[in-house]
Short mmCIF file of C-alpha atoms in Angstrom, two decimals:
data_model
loop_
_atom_site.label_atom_id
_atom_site.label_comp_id
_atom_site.label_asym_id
_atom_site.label_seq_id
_atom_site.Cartn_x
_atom_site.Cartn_y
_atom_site.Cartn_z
CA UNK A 24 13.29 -25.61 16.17
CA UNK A 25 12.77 -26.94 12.96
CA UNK A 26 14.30 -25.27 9.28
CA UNK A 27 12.96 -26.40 6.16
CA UNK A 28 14.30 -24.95 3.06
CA UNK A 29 11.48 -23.85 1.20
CA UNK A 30 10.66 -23.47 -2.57
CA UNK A 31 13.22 -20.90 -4.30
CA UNK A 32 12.74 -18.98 -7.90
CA UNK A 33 15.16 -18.14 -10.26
CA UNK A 34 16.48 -14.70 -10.83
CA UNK A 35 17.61 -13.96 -14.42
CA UNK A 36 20.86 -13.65 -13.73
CA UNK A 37 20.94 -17.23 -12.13
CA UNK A 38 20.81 -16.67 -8.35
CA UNK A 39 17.87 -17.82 -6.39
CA UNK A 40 15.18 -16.20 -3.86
CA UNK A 41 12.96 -17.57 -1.49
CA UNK A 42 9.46 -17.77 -2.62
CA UNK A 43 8.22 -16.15 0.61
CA UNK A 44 10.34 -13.33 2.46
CA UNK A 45 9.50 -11.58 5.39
CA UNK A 46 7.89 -7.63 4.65
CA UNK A 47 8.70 -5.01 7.27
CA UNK A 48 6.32 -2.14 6.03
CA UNK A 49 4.49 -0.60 8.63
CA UNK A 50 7.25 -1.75 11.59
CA UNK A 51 9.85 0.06 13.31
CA UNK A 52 6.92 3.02 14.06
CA UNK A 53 6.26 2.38 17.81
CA UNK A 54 8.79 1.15 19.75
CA UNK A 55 6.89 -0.55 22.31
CA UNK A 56 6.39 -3.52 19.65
CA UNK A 57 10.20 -3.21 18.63
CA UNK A 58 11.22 -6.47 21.15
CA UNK A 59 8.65 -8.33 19.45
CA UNK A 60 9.24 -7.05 15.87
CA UNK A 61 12.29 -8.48 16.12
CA UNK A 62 11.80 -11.31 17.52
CA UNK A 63 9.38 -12.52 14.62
CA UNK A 64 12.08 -11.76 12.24
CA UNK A 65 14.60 -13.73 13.99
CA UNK A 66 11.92 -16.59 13.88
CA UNK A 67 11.23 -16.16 10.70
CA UNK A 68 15.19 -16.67 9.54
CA UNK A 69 15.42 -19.44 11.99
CA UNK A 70 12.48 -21.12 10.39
CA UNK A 71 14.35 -20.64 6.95
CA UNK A 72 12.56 -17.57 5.32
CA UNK A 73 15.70 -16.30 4.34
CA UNK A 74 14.45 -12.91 2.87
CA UNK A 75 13.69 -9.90 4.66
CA UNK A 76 12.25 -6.99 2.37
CA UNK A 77 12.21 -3.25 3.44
CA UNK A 78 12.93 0.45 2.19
CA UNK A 79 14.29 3.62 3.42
CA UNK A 80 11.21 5.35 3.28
CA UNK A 81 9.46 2.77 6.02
CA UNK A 82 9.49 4.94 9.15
CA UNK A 83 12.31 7.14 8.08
CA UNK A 84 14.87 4.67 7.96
CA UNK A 85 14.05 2.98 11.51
CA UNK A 86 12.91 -0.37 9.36
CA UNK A 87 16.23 -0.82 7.80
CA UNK A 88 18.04 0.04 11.89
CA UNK A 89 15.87 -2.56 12.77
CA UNK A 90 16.78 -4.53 10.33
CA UNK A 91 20.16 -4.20 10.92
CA UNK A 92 19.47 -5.40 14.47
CA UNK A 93 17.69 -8.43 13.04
CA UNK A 94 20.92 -9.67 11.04
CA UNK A 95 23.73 -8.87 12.77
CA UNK A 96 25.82 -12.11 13.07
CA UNK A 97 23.98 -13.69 11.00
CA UNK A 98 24.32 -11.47 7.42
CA UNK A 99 25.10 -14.06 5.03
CA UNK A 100 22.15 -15.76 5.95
CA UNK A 101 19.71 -13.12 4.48
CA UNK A 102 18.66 -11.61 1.01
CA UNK A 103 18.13 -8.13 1.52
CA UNK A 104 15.80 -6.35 -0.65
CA UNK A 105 15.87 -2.26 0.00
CA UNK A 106 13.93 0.32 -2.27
CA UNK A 107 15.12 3.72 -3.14
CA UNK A 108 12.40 6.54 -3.69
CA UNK A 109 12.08 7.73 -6.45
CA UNK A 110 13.29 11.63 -5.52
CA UNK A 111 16.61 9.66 -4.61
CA UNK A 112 16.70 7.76 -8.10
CA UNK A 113 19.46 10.15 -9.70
CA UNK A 114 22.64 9.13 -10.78
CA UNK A 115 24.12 10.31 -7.60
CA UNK A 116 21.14 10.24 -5.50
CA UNK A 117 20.68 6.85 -5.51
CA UNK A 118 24.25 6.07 -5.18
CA UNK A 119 24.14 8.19 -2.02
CA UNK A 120 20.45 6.98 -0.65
CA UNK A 121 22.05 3.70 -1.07
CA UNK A 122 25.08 4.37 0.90
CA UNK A 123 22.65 5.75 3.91
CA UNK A 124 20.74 2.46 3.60
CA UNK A 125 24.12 0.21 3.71
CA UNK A 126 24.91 2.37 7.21
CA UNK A 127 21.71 2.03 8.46
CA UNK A 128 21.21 -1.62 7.50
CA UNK A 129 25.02 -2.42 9.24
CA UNK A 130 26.00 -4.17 6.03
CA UNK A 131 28.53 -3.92 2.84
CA UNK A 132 25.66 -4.99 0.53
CA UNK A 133 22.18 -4.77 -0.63
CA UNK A 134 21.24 -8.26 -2.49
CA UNK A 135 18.45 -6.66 -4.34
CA UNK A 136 17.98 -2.80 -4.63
CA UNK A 137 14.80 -1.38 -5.68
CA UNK A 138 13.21 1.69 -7.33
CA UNK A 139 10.41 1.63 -5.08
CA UNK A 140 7.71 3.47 -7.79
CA UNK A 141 8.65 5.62 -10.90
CA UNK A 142 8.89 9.12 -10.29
CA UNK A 143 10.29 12.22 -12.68
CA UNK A 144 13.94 10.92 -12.49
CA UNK A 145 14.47 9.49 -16.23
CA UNK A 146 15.12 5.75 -15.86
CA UNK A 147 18.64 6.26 -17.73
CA UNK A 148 19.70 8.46 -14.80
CA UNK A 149 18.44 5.39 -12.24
CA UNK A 150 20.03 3.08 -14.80
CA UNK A 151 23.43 4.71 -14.47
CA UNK A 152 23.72 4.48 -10.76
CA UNK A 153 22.27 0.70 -10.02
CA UNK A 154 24.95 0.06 -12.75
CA UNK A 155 27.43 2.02 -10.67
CA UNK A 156 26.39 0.38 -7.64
CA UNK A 157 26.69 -3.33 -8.89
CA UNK A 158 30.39 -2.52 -10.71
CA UNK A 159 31.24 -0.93 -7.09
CA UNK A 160 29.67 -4.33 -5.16
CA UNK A 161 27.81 -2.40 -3.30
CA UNK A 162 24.54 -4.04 -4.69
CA UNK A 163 24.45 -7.06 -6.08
CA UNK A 164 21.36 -6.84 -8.17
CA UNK A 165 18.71 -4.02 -8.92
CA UNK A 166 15.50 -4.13 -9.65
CA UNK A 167 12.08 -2.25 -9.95
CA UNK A 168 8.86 -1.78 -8.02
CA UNK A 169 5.48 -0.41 -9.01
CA UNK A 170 6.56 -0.88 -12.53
CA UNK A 171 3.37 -1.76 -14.90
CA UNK A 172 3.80 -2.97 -18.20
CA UNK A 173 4.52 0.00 -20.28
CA UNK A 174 7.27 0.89 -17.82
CA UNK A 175 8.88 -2.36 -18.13
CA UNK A 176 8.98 -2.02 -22.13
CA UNK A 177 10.34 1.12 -21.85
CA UNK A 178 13.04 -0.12 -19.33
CA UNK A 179 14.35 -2.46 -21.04
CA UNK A 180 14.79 -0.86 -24.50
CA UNK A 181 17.49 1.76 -22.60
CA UNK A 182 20.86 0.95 -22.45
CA UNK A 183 21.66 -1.54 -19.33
CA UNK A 184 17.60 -1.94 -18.86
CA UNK A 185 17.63 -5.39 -19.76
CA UNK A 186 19.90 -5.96 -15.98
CA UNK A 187 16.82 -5.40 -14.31
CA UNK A 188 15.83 -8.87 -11.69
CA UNK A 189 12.57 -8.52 -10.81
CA UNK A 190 9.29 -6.03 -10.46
CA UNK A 191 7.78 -5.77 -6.89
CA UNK A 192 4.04 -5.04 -7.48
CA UNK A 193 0.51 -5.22 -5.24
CA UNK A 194 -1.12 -8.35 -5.80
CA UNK A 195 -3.60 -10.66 -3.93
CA UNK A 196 -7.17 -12.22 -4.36
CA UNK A 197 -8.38 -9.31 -3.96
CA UNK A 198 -6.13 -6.86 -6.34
CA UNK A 199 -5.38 -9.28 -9.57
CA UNK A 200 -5.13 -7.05 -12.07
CA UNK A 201 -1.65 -8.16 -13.06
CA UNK A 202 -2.69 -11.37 -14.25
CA UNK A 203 -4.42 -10.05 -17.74
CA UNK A 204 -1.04 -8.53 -18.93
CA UNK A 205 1.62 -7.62 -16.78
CA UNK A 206 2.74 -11.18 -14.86
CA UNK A 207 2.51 -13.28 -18.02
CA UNK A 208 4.87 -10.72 -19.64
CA UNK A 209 7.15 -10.64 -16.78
CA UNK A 210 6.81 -14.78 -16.61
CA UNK A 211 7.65 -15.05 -20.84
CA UNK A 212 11.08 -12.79 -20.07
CA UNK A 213 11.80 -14.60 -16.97
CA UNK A 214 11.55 -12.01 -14.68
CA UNK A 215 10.16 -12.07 -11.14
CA UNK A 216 7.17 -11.33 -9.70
CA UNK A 217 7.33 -9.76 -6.30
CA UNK A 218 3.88 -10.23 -4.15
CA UNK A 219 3.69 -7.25 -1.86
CA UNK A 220 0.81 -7.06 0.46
CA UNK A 221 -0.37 -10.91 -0.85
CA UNK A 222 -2.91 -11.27 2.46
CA UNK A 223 -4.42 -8.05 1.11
CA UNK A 224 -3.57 -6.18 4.29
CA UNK A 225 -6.02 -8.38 6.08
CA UNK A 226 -9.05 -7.24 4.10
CA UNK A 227 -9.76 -10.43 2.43
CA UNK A 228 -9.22 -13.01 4.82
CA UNK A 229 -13.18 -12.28 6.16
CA UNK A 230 -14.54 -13.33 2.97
CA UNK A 231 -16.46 -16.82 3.51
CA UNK A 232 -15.38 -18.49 0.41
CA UNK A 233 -11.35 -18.08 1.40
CA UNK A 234 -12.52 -19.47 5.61
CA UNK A 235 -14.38 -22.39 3.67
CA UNK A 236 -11.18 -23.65 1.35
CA UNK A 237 -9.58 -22.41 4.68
CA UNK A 238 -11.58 -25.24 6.67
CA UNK A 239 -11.35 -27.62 4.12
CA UNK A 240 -7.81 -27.76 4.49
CA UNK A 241 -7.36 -27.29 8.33
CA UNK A 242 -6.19 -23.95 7.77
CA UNK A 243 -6.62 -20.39 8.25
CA UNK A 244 -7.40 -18.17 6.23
CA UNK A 245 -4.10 -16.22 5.92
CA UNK A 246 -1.96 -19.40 4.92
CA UNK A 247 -4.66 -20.03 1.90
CA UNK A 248 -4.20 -16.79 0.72
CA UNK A 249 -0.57 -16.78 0.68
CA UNK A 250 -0.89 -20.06 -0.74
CA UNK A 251 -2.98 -18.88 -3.48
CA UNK A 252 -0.40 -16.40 -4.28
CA UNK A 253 2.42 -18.35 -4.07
CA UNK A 254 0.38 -20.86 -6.48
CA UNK A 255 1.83 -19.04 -9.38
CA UNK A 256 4.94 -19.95 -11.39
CA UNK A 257 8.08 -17.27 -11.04
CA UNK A 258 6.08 -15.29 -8.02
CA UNK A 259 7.11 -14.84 -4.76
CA UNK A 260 5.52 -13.15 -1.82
CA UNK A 261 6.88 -10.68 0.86
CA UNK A 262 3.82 -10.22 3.48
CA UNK A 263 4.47 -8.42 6.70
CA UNK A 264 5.21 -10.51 9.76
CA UNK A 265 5.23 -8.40 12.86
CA UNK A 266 4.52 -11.29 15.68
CA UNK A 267 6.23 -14.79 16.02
CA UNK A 268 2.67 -15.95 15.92
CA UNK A 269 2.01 -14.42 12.63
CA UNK A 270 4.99 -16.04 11.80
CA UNK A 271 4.13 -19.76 12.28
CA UNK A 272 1.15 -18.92 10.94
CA UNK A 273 3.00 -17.83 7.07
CA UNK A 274 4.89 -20.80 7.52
CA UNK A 275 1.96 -23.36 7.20
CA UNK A 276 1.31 -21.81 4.05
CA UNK A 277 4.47 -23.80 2.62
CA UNK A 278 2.89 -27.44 2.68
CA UNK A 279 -1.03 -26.11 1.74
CA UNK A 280 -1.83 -26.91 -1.85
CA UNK A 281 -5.05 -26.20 -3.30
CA UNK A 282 -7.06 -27.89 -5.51
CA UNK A 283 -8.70 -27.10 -8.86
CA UNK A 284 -12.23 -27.04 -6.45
CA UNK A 285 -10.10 -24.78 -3.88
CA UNK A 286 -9.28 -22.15 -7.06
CA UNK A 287 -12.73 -22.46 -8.58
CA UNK A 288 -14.16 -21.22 -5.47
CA UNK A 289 -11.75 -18.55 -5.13
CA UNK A 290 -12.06 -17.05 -8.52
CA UNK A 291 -15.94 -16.85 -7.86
CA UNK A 292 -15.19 -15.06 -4.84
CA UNK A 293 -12.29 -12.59 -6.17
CA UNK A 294 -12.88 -12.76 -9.97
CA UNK A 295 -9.21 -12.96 -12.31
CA UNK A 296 -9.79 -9.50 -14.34
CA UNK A 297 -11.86 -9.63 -17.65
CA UNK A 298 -9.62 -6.81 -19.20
CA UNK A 299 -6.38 -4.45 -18.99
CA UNK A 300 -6.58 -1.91 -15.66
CA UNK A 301 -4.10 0.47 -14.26
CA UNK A 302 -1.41 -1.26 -11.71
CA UNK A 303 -2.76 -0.55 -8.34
CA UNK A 304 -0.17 0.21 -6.03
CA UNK A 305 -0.31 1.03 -1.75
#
């Protein structure tokens, strides 16, 4: 089997991230589809997606066990990404929810630890324990998700907010809102973009404009849209993978580049956004 090392992006603090990891939202649920669950993540890191992104809250934990599964022997391969919730983001909750993940995961570390959306935890109590965390090794990097603008700003004007490595938002042809404001902010600071759900949980891949650039390219539709996202500078993508062939199928989006036609086509069909909107989020 063939690895390629793909692209990589920059985190602020200097360390590097694939530009495509593999999502595991939505797995781990019915374990009749666990054997092949894991088998597409093992393909994926074989292939040389070196990323695997999950959360506690994905079937109760059983995404990070499977996880766990998915690495073992092979840890220091892998950039793990894990999310707290937000009614875990105290200063002790978090240190605690992150502990559960580390058992559950089989691991000593989290590469990048999340707060998966804001909730009513003040950000300098979430602050205080991602900064525990790091000190204690236990992470080696936090981050945010969900974050829009405003929250960002806000962030980053506490104490220790400016440590933050990257925002994990929604965004695909079909839910660009974060283009008006929000990802050339994040690009100017040099944080991270995180692409969750960039094939738009399968609802855009229909559309006849995306199978045309799809054709023109010998394509399919799935690898132009993750190409589309992956098109911008300082974003990277975590779509869900849960067969091998879905698998091969993100990894032909690595070589597709698309052409000024290609994007002209594509904004007609999924307009950029003419104004500010609220951050969607799934």
């Amino acid at each position: 089997m063939t690895q390629t090392t793909q692209r990589a992006i920059n985190l602020p603090s200097g360390d590097v991230i694939p530009v495509v990891g593999l999502g595991t939202w939505g797995m781990a649920e019915d374990v009749r589809r666990r054997d092949e669950e894991i088998a597409a993540l093992r393909l994926g890191l074989d292939l040389g997606m070196h990323m695997i992104d999950t959360a506690e809250t994905y079937a109760d934990g059983a995404a990070e066990r499977l996880v766990g599964e998915v690495i073992r022997g092979r840890r220091d391969e892998v950039f793990i990404v894990d999310k707290v919730s937000p009614t875990n983001a105290s200063a002790t909750g978090a240190v605690n929810a992150c502990e559960r993940s580390l058992r559950r995961l089989g691991t000593d570390r989290i590469d990048l630890f999340l707060l998966h959306w804001r909730g009513s935890v003040p950000l300098e109590e979430t602050i205080t324990a991602m900064t525990t965390l790091v000190t204690e090794g236990r992470i080696r990097h936090w981050g945010v998700s969900n974050f829009d603008l405003p929250d960002l700003v806000e962030l980053t004007s506490l104490p220790g907010g400016t440590a933050v490595e990257a925002n994990q938002v929604l965004y695909n042809l079909g839910n660009r809102g974060i283009e008006w404001e929000l990802l050339p902010r994040c690009r100017e600071a040099g944080l991270p973009v995180m692409a969750y759900s960039p094939l738009g949980r399968g609802r855009v891949l229909g559309d006849p404009a995306l199978r045309e650039v799809a054709i023109r390219h010998d394509a399919k539709p799935a690898q132009v849209a993750l190409a589309w996202t992956l098109r911008q500078e300082g974003v990277c993508a975590i779509p869900k993978a849960s067969t091998p062939g879905h698998i091969q199928d993100l990894w032909g989006a690595f070589d597709l580049r698309l052409s000024g036609d290609d994007l002209t086509m594509l904004d007609r069909a999924f307009p950029p956004p003419n104004g500010q909107t609220t951050l969607e989020m799934l």
